[in-house]
CSV table of C-alpha atoms and ligand atoms in Angstrom, one decimal:
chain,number,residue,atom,x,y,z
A,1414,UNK,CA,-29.7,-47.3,35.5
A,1415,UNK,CA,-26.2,-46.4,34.2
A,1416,UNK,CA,-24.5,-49.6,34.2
A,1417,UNK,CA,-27.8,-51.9,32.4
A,1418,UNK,CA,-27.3,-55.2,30.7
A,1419,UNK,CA,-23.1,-55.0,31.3
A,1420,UNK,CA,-20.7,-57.2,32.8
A,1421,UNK,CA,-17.4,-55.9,34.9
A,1422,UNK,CA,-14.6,-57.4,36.2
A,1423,UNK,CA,-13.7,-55.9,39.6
A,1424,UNK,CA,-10.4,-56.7,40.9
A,1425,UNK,CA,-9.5,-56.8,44.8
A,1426,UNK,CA,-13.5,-56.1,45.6
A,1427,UNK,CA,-13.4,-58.6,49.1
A,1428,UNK,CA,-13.4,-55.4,51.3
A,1429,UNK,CA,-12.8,-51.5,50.6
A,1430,UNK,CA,-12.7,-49.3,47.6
A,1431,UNK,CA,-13.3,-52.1,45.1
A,1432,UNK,CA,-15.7,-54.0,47.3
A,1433,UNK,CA,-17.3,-50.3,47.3
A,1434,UNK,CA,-17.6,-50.2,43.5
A,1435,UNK,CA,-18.5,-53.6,43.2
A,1436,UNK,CA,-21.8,-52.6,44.6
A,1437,UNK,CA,-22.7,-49.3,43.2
A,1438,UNK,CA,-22.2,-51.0,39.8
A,1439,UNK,CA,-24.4,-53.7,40.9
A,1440,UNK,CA,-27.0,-50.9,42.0
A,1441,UNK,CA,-26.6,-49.7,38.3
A,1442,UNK,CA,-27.6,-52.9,37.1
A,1443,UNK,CA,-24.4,-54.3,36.1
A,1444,UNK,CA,-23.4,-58.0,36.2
A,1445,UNK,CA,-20.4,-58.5,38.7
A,1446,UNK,CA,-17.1,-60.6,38.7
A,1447,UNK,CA,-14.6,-60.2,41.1
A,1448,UNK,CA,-11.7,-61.4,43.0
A,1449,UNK,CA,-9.8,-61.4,45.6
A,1450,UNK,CA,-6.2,-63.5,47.1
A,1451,UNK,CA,-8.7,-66.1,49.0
A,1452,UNK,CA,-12.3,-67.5,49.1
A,1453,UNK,CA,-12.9,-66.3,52.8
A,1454,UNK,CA,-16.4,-65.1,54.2
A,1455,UNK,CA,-15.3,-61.3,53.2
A,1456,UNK,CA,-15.4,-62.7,49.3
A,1457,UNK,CA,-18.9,-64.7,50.1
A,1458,UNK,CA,-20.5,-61.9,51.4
A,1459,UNK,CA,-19.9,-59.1,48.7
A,1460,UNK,CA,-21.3,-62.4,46.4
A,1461,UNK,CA,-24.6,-62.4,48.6
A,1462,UNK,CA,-24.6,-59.0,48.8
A,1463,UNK,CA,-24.0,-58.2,45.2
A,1464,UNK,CA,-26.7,-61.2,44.3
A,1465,UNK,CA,-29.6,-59.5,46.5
A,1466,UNK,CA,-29.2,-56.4,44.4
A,1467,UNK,CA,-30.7,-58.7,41.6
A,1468,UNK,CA,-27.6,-59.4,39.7
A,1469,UNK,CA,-25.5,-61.9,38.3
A,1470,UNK,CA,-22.2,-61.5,41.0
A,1471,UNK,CA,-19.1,-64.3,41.6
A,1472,UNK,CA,-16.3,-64.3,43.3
A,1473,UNK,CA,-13.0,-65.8,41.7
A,1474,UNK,CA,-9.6,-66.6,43.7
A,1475,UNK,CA,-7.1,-64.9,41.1
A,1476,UNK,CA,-3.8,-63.3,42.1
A,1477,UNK,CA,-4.2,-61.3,39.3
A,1478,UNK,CA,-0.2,-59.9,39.1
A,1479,UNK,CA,0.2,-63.4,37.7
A,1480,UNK,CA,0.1,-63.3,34.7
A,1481,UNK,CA,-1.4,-67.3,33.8
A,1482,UNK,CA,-3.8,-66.4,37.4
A,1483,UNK,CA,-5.0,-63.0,35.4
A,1484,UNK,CA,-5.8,-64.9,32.0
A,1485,UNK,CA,-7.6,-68.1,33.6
A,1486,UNK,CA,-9.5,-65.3,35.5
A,1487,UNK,CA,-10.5,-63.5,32.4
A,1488,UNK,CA,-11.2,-67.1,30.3
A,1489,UNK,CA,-13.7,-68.1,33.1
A,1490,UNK,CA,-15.5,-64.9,33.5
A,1491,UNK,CA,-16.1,-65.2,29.8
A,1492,UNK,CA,-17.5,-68.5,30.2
A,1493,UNK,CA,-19.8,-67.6,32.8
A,1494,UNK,CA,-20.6,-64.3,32.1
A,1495,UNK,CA,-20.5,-64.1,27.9
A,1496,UNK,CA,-19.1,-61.3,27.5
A,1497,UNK,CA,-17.0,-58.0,29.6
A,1498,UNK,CA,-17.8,-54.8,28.8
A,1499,UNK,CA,-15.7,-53.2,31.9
A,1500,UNK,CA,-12.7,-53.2,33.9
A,1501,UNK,CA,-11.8,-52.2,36.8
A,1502,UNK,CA,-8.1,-52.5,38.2
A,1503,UNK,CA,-8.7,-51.6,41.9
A,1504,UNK,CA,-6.2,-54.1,43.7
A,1505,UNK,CA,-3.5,-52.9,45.0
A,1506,UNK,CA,-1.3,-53.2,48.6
A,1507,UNK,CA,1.4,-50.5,50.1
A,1508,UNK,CA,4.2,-51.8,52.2
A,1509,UNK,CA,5.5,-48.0,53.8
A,1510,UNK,CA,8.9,-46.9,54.3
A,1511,UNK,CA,11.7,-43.7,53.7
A,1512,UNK,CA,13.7,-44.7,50.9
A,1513,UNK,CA,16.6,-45.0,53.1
A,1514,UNK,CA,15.0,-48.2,55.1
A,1515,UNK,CA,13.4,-49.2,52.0
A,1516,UNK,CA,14.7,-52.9,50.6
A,1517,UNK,CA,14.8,-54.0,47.0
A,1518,UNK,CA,12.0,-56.7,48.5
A,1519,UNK,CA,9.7,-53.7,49.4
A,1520,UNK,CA,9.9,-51.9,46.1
A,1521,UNK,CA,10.0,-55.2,43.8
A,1522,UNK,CA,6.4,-56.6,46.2
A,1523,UNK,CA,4.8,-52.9,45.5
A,1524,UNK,CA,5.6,-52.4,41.7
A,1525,UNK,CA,4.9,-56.0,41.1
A,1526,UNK,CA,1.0,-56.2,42.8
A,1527,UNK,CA,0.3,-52.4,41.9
A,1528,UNK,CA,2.0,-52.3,38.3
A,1529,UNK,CA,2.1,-55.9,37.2
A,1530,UNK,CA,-1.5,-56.6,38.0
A,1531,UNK,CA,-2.8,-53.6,35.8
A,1532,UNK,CA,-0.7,-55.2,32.9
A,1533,UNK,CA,-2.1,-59.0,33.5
A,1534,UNK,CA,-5.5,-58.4,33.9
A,1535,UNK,CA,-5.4,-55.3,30.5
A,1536,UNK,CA,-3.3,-58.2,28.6
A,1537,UNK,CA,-5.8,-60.7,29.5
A,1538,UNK,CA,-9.2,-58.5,28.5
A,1539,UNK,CA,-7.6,-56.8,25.5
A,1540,UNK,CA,-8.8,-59.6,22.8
A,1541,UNK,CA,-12.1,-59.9,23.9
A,1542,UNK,CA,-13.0,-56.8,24.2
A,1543,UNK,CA,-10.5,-55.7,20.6
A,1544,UNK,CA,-13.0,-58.5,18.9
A,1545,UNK,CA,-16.6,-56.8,20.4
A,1546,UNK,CA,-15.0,-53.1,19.5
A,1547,UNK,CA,-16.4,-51.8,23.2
A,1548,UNK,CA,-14.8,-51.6,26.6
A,1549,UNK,CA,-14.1,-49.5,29.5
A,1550,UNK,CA,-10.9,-50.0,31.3
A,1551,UNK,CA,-10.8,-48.1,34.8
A,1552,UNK,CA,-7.5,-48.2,36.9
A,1553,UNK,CA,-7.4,-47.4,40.4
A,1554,UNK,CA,-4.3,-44.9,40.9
A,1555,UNK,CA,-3.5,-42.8,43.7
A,1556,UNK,CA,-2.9,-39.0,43.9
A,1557,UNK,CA,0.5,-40.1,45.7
A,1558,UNK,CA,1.2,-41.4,42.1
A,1559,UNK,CA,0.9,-37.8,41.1
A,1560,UNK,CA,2.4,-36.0,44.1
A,1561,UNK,CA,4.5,-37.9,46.0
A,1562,UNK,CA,4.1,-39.0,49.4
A,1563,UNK,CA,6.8,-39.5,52.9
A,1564,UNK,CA,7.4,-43.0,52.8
A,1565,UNK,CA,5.7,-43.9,49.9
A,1566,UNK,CA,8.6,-43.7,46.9
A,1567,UNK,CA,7.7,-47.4,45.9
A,1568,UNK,CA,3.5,-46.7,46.0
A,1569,UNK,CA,3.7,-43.7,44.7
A,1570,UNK,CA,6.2,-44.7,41.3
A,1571,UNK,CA,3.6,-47.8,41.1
A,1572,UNK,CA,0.7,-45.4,40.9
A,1573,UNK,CA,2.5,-43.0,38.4
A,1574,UNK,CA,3.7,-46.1,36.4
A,1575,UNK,CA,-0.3,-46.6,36.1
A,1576,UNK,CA,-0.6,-43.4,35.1
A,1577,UNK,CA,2.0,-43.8,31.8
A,1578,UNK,CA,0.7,-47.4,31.3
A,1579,UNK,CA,-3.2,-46.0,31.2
A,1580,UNK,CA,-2.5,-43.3,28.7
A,1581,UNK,CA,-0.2,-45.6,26.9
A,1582,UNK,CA,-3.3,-48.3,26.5
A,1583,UNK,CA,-5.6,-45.1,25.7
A,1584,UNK,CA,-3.3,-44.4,22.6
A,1585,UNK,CA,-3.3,-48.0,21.2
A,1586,UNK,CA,-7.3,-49.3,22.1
A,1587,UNK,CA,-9.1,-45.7,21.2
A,1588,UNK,CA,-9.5,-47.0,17.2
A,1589,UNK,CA,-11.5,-49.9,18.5
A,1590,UNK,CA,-13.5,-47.9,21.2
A,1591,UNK,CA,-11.7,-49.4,24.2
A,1592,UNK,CA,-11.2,-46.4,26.7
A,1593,UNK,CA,-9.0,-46.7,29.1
A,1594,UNK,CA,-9.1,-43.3,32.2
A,1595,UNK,CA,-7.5,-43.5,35.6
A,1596,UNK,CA,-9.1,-42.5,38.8
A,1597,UNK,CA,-6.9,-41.1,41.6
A,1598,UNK,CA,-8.5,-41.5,44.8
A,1599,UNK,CA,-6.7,-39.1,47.8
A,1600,UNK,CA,-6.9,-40.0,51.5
A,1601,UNK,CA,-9.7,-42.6,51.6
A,1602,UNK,CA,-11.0,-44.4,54.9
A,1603,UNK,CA,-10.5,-48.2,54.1
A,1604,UNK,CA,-8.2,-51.3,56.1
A,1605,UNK,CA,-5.5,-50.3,54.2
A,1606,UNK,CA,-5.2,-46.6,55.6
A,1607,UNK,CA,-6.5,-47.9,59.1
A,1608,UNK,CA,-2.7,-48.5,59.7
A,1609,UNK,CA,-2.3,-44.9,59.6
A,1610,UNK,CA,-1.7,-43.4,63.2
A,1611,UNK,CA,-4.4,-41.0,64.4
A,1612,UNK,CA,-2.1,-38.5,64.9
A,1613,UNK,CA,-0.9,-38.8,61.1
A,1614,UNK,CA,-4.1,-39.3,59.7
A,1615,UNK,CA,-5.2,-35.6,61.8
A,1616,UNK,CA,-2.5,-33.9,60.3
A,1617,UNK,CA,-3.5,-34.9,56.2
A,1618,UNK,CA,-7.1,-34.5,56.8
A,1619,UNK,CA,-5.7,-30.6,57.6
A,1620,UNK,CA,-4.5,-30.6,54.5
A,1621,UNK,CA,-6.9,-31.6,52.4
A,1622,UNK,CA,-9.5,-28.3,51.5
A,1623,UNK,CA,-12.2,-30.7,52.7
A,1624,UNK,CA,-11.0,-31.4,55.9
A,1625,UNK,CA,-12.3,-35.0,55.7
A,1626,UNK,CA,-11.1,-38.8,54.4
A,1627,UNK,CA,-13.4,-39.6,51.1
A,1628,UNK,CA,-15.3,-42.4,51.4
A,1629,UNK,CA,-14.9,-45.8,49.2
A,1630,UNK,CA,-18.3,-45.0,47.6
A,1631,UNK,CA,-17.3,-41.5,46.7
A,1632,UNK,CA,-14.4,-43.2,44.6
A,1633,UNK,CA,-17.1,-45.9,43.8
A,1634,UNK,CA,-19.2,-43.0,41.6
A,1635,UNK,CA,-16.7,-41.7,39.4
A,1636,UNK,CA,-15.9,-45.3,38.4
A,1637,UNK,CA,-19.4,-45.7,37.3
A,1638,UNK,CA,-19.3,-41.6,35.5
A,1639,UNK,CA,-16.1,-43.0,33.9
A,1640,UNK,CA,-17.5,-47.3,33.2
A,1641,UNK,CA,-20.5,-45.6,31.6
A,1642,UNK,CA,-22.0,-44.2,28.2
A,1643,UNK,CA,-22.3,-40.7,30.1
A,1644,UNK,CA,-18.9,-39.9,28.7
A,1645,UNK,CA,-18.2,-42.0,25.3
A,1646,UNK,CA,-15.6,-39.3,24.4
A,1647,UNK,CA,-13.5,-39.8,27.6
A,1648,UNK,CA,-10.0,-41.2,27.8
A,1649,UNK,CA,-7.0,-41.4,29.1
A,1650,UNK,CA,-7.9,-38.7,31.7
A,1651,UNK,CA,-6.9,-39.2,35.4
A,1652,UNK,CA,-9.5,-38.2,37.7
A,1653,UNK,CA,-8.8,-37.1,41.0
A,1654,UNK,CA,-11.1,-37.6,44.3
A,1655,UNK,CA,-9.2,-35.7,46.8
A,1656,UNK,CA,-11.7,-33.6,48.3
A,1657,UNK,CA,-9.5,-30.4,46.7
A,1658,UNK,CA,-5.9,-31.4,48.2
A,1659,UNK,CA,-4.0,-28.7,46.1
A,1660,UNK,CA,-0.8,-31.1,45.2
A,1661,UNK,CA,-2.7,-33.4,43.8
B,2283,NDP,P1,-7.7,-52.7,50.8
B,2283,NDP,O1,-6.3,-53.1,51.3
B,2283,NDP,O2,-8.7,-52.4,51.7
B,2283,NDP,O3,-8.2,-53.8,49.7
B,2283,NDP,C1,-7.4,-54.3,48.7
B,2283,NDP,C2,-8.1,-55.3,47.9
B,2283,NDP,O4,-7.2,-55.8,46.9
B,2283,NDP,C3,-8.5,-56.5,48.7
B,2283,NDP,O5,-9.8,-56.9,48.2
B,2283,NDP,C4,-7.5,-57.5,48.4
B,2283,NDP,O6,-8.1,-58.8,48.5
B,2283,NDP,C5,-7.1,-57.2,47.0
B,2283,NDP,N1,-5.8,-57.6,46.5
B,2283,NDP,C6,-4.6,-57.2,46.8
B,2283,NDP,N2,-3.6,-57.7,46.1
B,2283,NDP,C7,-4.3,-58.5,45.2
B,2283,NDP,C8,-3.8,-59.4,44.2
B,2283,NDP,N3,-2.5,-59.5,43.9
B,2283,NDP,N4,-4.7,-60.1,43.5
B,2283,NDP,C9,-6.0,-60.0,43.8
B,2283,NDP,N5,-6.5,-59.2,44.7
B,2283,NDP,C10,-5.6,-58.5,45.4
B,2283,NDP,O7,-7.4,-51.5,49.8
B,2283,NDP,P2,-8.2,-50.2,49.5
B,2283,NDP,O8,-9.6,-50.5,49.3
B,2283,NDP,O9,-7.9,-49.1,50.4
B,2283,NDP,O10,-7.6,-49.7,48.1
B,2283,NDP,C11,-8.1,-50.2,46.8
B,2283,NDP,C12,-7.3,-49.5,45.7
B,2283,NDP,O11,-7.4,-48.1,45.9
B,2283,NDP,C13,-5.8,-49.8,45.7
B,2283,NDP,O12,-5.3,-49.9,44.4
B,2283,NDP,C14,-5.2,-48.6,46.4
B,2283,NDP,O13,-3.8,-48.4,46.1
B,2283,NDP,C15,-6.1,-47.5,45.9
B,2283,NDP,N6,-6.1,-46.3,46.7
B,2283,NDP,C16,-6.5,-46.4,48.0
B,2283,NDP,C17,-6.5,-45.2,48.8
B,2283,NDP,C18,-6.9,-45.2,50.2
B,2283,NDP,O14,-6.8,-44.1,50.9
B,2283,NDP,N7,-7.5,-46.3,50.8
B,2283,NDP,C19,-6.0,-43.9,48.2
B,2283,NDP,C20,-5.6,-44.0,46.9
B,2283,NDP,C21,-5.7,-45.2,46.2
B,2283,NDP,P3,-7.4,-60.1,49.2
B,2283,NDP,O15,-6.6,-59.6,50.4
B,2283,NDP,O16,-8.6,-60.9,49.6
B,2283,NDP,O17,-6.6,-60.7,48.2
Protein backbone atom coordinates (compact mmCIF):
# COMPACT_ATOMS: atom_id res chain seq x y z
CA UNK A 1 0.00 0.00 0.00
CA UNK A 2 1.20 3.51 -1.12
CA UNK A 3 -0.20 5.62 1.52
CA UNK A 4 0.92 3.06 4.92
CA UNK A 5 1.24 4.27 8.45
CA UNK A 6 0.32 8.23 7.24
CA UNK A 7 -2.18 10.65 8.21
CA UNK A 8 -3.91 13.36 5.64
CA UNK A 9 -5.96 16.07 6.03
CA UNK A 10 -8.61 16.15 3.29
CA UNK A 11 -10.46 19.23 2.96
CA UNK A 12 -14.20 19.43 1.47
CA UNK A 13 -14.25 15.31 1.34
CA UNK A 14 -18.43 15.23 2.38
CA UNK A 15 -19.23 14.41 -1.31
CA UNK A 16 -17.25 14.51 -4.75
CA UNK A 17 -13.65 14.76 -5.77
CA UNK A 18 -12.35 15.07 -2.22
CA UNK A 19 -14.75 12.57 -0.79
CA UNK A 20 -13.31 10.49 -3.82
CA UNK A 21 -9.75 10.79 -2.51
CA UNK A 22 -10.55 10.53 0.83
CA UNK A 23 -11.18 6.85 0.04
CA UNK A 24 -8.57 5.81 -2.30
CA UNK A 25 -6.14 7.11 0.40
CA UNK A 26 -7.95 5.15 2.93
CA UNK A 27 -7.56 2.00 0.45
CA UNK A 28 -3.74 2.87 0.64
CA UNK A 29 -3.75 2.54 4.09
CA UNK A 30 -3.70 6.06 5.16
CA UNK A 31 -5.30 7.57 8.31
CA UNK A 32 -8.06 10.17 7.28
CA UNK A 33 -9.21 13.67 8.59
CA UNK A 34 -11.54 15.62 6.91
CA UNK A 35 -14.06 18.33 6.69
CA UNK A 36 -16.63 19.73 5.43
CA UNK A 37 -19.14 23.27 6.13
CA UNK A 38 -21.67 20.87 8.31
CA UNK A 39 -21.88 17.53 10.27
CA UNK A 40 -24.78 16.17 8.02
CA UNK A 41 -25.21 12.35 7.13
CA UNK A 42 -23.05 13.00 3.82
CA UNK A 43 -19.93 13.76 6.44
CA UNK A 44 -21.07 10.54 8.71
CA UNK A 45 -21.03 8.38 5.97
CA UNK A 46 -17.59 9.02 4.26
CA UNK A 47 -16.53 8.49 8.40
CA UNK A 48 -18.25 4.91 8.22
CA UNK A 49 -17.11 4.37 5.04
CA UNK A 50 -13.58 5.41 5.41
CA UNK A 51 -13.60 3.44 9.08
CA UNK A 52 -14.70 -0.06 7.31
CA UNK A 53 -11.60 0.24 5.14
CA UNK A 54 -9.75 -0.43 8.45
CA UNK A 55 -8.59 3.01 9.18
CA UNK A 56 -8.50 5.72 11.54
CA UNK A 57 -11.19 8.39 9.60
CA UNK A 58 -13.11 11.72 11.32
CA UNK A 59 -14.96 14.14 10.17
CA UNK A 60 -14.38 17.86 11.47
CA UNK A 61 -16.87 20.97 10.84
CA UNK A 62 -14.10 23.59 9.70
CA UNK A 63 -14.73 26.45 7.22
CA UNK A 64 -11.39 26.19 6.49
CA UNK A 65 -11.08 29.91 4.45
CA UNK A 66 -11.13 31.13 8.08
CA UNK A 67 -8.33 31.43 9.02
CA UNK A 68 -8.89 30.77 13.33
CA UNK A 69 -11.59 27.64 11.73
CA UNK A 70 -8.38 26.36 9.54
CA UNK A 71 -5.81 26.38 12.60
CA UNK A 72 -8.36 24.90 15.39
CA UNK A 73 -8.87 22.29 12.51
CA UNK A 74 -5.19 21.61 12.14
CA UNK A 75 -4.49 21.75 16.29
CA UNK A 76 -7.20 18.96 16.77
CA UNK A 77 -6.18 16.67 13.98
CA UNK A 78 -2.86 16.82 15.67
CA UNK A 79 -4.31 15.79 18.88
CA UNK A 80 -6.09 13.03 17.54
CA UNK A 81 -4.13 11.91 14.97
CA UNK A 82 -0.25 12.67 16.23
CA UNK A 83 1.06 13.73 13.56
CA UNK A 84 0.09 14.91 9.35
CA UNK A 85 2.14 13.80 6.84
CA UNK A 86 -0.36 15.05 3.88
CA UNK A 87 -2.48 17.68 2.64
CA UNK A 88 -4.87 17.90 0.48
CA UNK A 89 -6.62 21.34 -0.47
CA UNK A 90 -9.68 19.97 -2.40
CA UNK A 91 -12.59 22.44 -1.26
CA UNK A 92 -13.59 24.70 -3.33
CA UNK A 93 -17.18 26.32 -4.79
CA UNK A 94 -17.87 28.28 -8.33
CA UNK A 95 -20.57 30.87 -8.41
CA UNK A 96 -20.74 31.30 -12.67
CA UNK A 97 -21.20 34.39 -14.61
CA UNK A 98 -19.74 36.74 -17.80
CA UNK A 99 -17.74 39.30 -16.33
CA UNK A 100 -20.19 41.80 -17.42
CA UNK A 101 -23.02 40.32 -14.84
CA UNK A 102 -20.44 39.48 -12.51
CA UNK A 103 -20.63 41.48 -8.85
CA UNK A 104 -17.71 42.37 -6.62
CA UNK A 105 -19.78 39.80 -4.19
CA UNK A 106 -19.34 36.94 -6.73
CA UNK A 107 -15.57 37.50 -7.30
CA UNK A 108 -14.73 38.42 -3.50
CA UNK A 109 -17.10 34.70 -2.32
CA UNK A 110 -14.86 32.75 -5.12
CA UNK A 111 -11.28 34.06 -4.49
CA UNK A 112 -12.00 34.02 -0.80
CA UNK A 113 -13.22 30.01 -0.41
CA UNK A 114 -10.93 28.84 -3.47
CA UNK A 115 -7.79 31.11 -2.64
CA UNK A 116 -8.11 31.93 1.06
CA UNK A 117 -8.67 28.41 2.07
CA UNK A 118 -5.41 27.08 0.34
CA UNK A 119 -3.58 29.79 2.44
CA UNK A 120 -5.46 28.96 6.00
CA UNK A 121 -5.17 25.43 5.91
CA UNK A 122 -0.89 25.63 4.26
CA UNK A 123 -0.50 28.48 7.16
CA UNK A 124 -1.91 26.21 9.65
CA UNK A 125 0.11 22.80 8.63
CA UNK A 126 3.37 24.58 7.89
CA UNK A 127 4.93 24.30 11.55
CA UNK A 128 4.10 20.90 12.16
CA UNK A 129 5.07 19.57 9.37
CA UNK A 130 8.58 22.40 9.08
CA UNK A 131 9.40 20.66 12.80
CA UNK A 132 9.03 16.73 11.43
CA UNK A 133 11.04 17.88 8.01
CA UNK A 134 8.31 15.71 5.77
CA UNK A 135 5.02 16.60 4.09
CA UNK A 136 3.11 16.53 0.99
CA UNK A 137 0.92 19.38 0.26
CA UNK A 138 -1.57 18.64 -2.74
CA UNK A 139 -3.91 21.56 -4.01
CA UNK A 140 -6.84 20.91 -5.99
CA UNK A 141 -6.68 23.45 -9.11
CA UNK A 142 -8.62 23.48 -12.17
CA UNK A 143 -7.43 23.48 -15.80
CA UNK A 144 -9.81 26.69 -16.07
CA UNK A 145 -7.04 28.11 -13.80
CA UNK A 146 -4.77 27.48 -16.71
CA UNK A 147 -7.06 28.15 -19.69
CA UNK A 148 -9.67 30.19 -18.99
CA UNK A 149 -13.21 29.39 -19.19
CA UNK A 150 -16.86 31.51 -20.43
CA UNK A 151 -18.21 32.64 -17.32
CA UNK A 152 -15.65 31.51 -15.13
CA UNK A 153 -13.16 34.86 -14.87
CA UNK A 154 -13.51 34.65 -10.89
CA UNK A 155 -12.86 30.49 -10.80
CA UNK A 156 -10.55 30.44 -13.12
CA UNK A 157 -8.12 33.61 -11.46
CA UNK A 158 -8.78 31.56 -8.06
CA UNK A 159 -7.40 28.41 -9.59
CA UNK A 160 -4.43 30.26 -11.34
CA UNK A 161 -3.88 32.17 -8.02
CA UNK A 162 -3.32 28.43 -6.59
CA UNK A 163 -1.17 27.88 -9.14
CA UNK A 164 1.43 30.97 -8.14
CA UNK A 165 0.71 30.35 -4.45
CA UNK A 166 1.74 26.32 -4.89
CA UNK A 167 4.99 27.03 -6.64
CA UNK A 168 5.50 29.94 -4.34
CA UNK A 169 5.18 27.41 -1.14
CA UNK A 170 7.36 24.79 -3.31
CA UNK A 171 10.23 27.50 -3.38
CA UNK A 172 10.21 28.20 0.44
CA UNK A 173 9.30 24.34 2.11
CA UNK A 174 11.67 22.24 -0.50
CA UNK A 175 14.91 22.73 2.21
CA UNK A 176 12.85 20.95 4.76
CA UNK A 177 11.30 18.31 2.34
CA UNK A 178 7.80 19.73 2.39
CA UNK A 179 6.50 19.39 -1.43
CA UNK A 180 3.95 21.20 -2.39
CA UNK A 181 2.38 20.01 -6.56
CA UNK A 182 -0.95 21.10 -7.92
CA UNK A 183 -3.37 18.78 -9.59
CA UNK A 184 -5.66 20.23 -12.32
CA UNK A 185 -8.55 18.25 -12.71
CA UNK A 186 -10.62 19.10 -16.37
CA UNK A 187 -14.31 18.47 -16.79
CA UNK A 188 -15.10 16.07 -13.84
CA UNK A 189 -18.68 14.55 -13.12
CA UNK A 190 -19.47 15.63 -9.53
CA UNK A 191 -22.67 18.02 -7.84
CA UNK A 192 -20.83 20.81 -8.57
CA UNK A 193 -20.80 20.37 -12.55
CA UNK A 194 -24.34 18.64 -12.28
CA UNK A 195 -25.52 22.40 -12.70
CA UNK A 196 -24.08 22.23 -16.05
CA UNK A 197 -26.94 22.07 -18.75
CA UNK A 198 -26.90 18.87 -20.86
CA UNK A 199 -26.63 20.60 -23.83
CA UNK A 200 -23.34 22.47 -22.42
CA UNK A 201 -21.95 19.65 -20.89
CA UNK A 202 -22.31 17.71 -24.79
CA UNK A 203 -20.64 20.39 -26.36
CA UNK A 204 -17.08 20.19 -23.76
CA UNK A 205 -17.15 16.56 -23.61
CA UNK A 206 -16.56 17.18 -27.75
CA UNK A 207 -13.87 18.90 -26.88
CA UNK A 208 -12.02 17.08 -24.80
CA UNK A 209 -9.70 14.18 -26.99
CA UNK A 210 -11.43 11.68 -24.73
CA UNK A 211 -14.75 12.44 -25.44
CA UNK A 212 -15.79 11.77 -21.76
CA UNK A 213 -16.14 13.70 -18.08
CA UNK A 214 -13.19 12.16 -15.72
CA UNK A 215 -14.23 10.64 -12.93
CA UNK A 216 -13.56 11.91 -9.12
CA UNK A 217 -11.41 8.69 -8.63
CA UNK A 218 -9.42 9.33 -11.72
CA UNK A 219 -8.37 12.73 -9.96
CA UNK A 220 -8.39 10.65 -6.67
CA UNK A 221 -5.08 8.51 -8.18
CA UNK A 222 -2.83 11.16 -9.12
CA UNK A 223 -3.33 12.61 -5.60
CA UNK A 224 -2.12 9.47 -4.17
CA UNK A 225 1.08 9.33 -7.25
CA UNK A 226 1.70 12.90 -6.02
CA UNK A 227 0.88 12.31 -1.60
CA UNK A 228 3.28 9.37 -2.00
CA UNK A 229 7.07 8.25 -1.78
CA UNK A 230 6.76 7.14 -5.63
CA UNK A 231 7.93 10.58 -6.58
CA UNK A 232 10.22 12.12 -3.51
CA UNK A 233 11.82 14.42 -6.18
CA UNK A 234 8.43 16.08 -7.29
CA UNK A 235 7.32 19.56 -6.81
CA UNK A 236 5.75 22.35 -7.68
CA UNK A 237 4.46 20.60 -10.84
CA UNK A 238 0.73 21.09 -11.90
CA UNK A 239 -0.68 18.03 -13.04
CA UNK A 240 -3.43 17.93 -15.43
CA UNK A 241 -6.40 15.24 -15.61
CA UNK A 242 -8.19 16.38 -18.58
CA UNK A 243 -8.55 13.41 -20.59
CA UNK A 244 -6.12 15.33 -23.37
CA UNK A 245 -8.14 18.76 -23.74
CA UNK A 246 -5.47 20.51 -25.84
CA UNK A 247 -5.90 24.19 -23.92
CA UNK A 248 -5.25 22.93 -20.97
P1 LIG B 1 -18.38 19.64 -4.76
O1 LIG B 1 -19.16 20.91 -4.79
O2 LIG B 1 -19.03 18.39 -5.16
O3 LIG B 1 -17.76 19.46 -3.28
C1 LIG B 1 -17.10 20.50 -2.65
C2 LIG B 1 -16.66 20.08 -1.27
O4 LIG B 1 -15.99 21.20 -0.66
C3 LIG B 1 -17.80 19.70 -0.39
O5 LIG B 1 -17.40 18.60 0.42
C4 LIG B 1 -18.01 20.95 0.47
O6 LIG B 1 -18.50 20.53 1.72
C5 LIG B 1 -16.59 21.45 0.61
N1 LIG B 1 -16.42 22.89 0.89
C6 LIG B 1 -16.74 23.94 0.10
N2 LIG B 1 -16.40 25.08 0.69
C7 LIG B 1 -15.83 24.75 1.87
C8 LIG B 1 -15.24 25.50 2.92
N3 LIG B 1 -15.19 26.84 2.89
N4 LIG B 1 -14.74 24.84 3.99
C9 LIG B 1 -14.80 23.49 4.05
N5 LIG B 1 -15.32 22.73 3.08
C10 LIG B 1 -15.84 23.35 2.01
O7 LIG B 1 -17.07 19.93 -5.63
P2 LIG B 1 -16.15 18.95 -6.51
O8 LIG B 1 -15.95 17.67 -5.82
O9 LIG B 1 -16.65 18.96 -7.91
O10 LIG B 1 -14.79 19.78 -6.53
C11 LIG B 1 -13.75 19.58 -5.59
C12 LIG B 1 -12.56 20.43 -5.99
O11 LIG B 1 -12.16 20.11 -7.32
C13 LIG B 1 -12.84 21.94 -5.99
O12 LIG B 1 -11.70 22.64 -5.55
C14 LIG B 1 -13.11 22.23 -7.45
O13 LIG B 1 -12.85 23.56 -7.77
C15 LIG B 1 -12.12 21.27 -8.10
N6 LIG B 1 -12.43 20.96 -9.50
C16 LIG B 1 -13.61 20.34 -9.82
C17 LIG B 1 -13.88 20.04 -11.14
C18 LIG B 1 -15.13 19.37 -11.57
O14 LIG B 1 -15.34 19.27 -12.80
N7 LIG B 1 -15.97 18.90 -10.68
C19 LIG B 1 -12.92 20.40 -12.21
C20 LIG B 1 -11.72 21.03 -11.75
C21 LIG B 1 -11.50 21.29 -10.44
P3 LIG B 1 -19.74 21.20 2.49
O15 LIG B 1 -20.71 21.70 1.46
O16 LIG B 1 -20.22 20.11 3.37
O17 LIG B 1 -19.10 22.30 3.25
Amino acid sequence: MLLENKTAIVTGATRGIGRAIAIRFAKEGCNVAFCGRSRGEKMIAVEQELTALGVKAKGYVADVADMEQAQAFVKEVLVDFGKVDILVNNAGITDDSAVKRMTEEQMDRVMHTNLGSVFCMTKAIQPSMWKQGYGSIVNIGSVVGIAGNYNQANYAASKAAIIGFSKSCAKEFAARNIRVNVVAPGFVETEMTAEVPEELMKTWCQRIPMKRPGTPDEVAQACVFLASDMCPYITSVVLPICGGMEDA
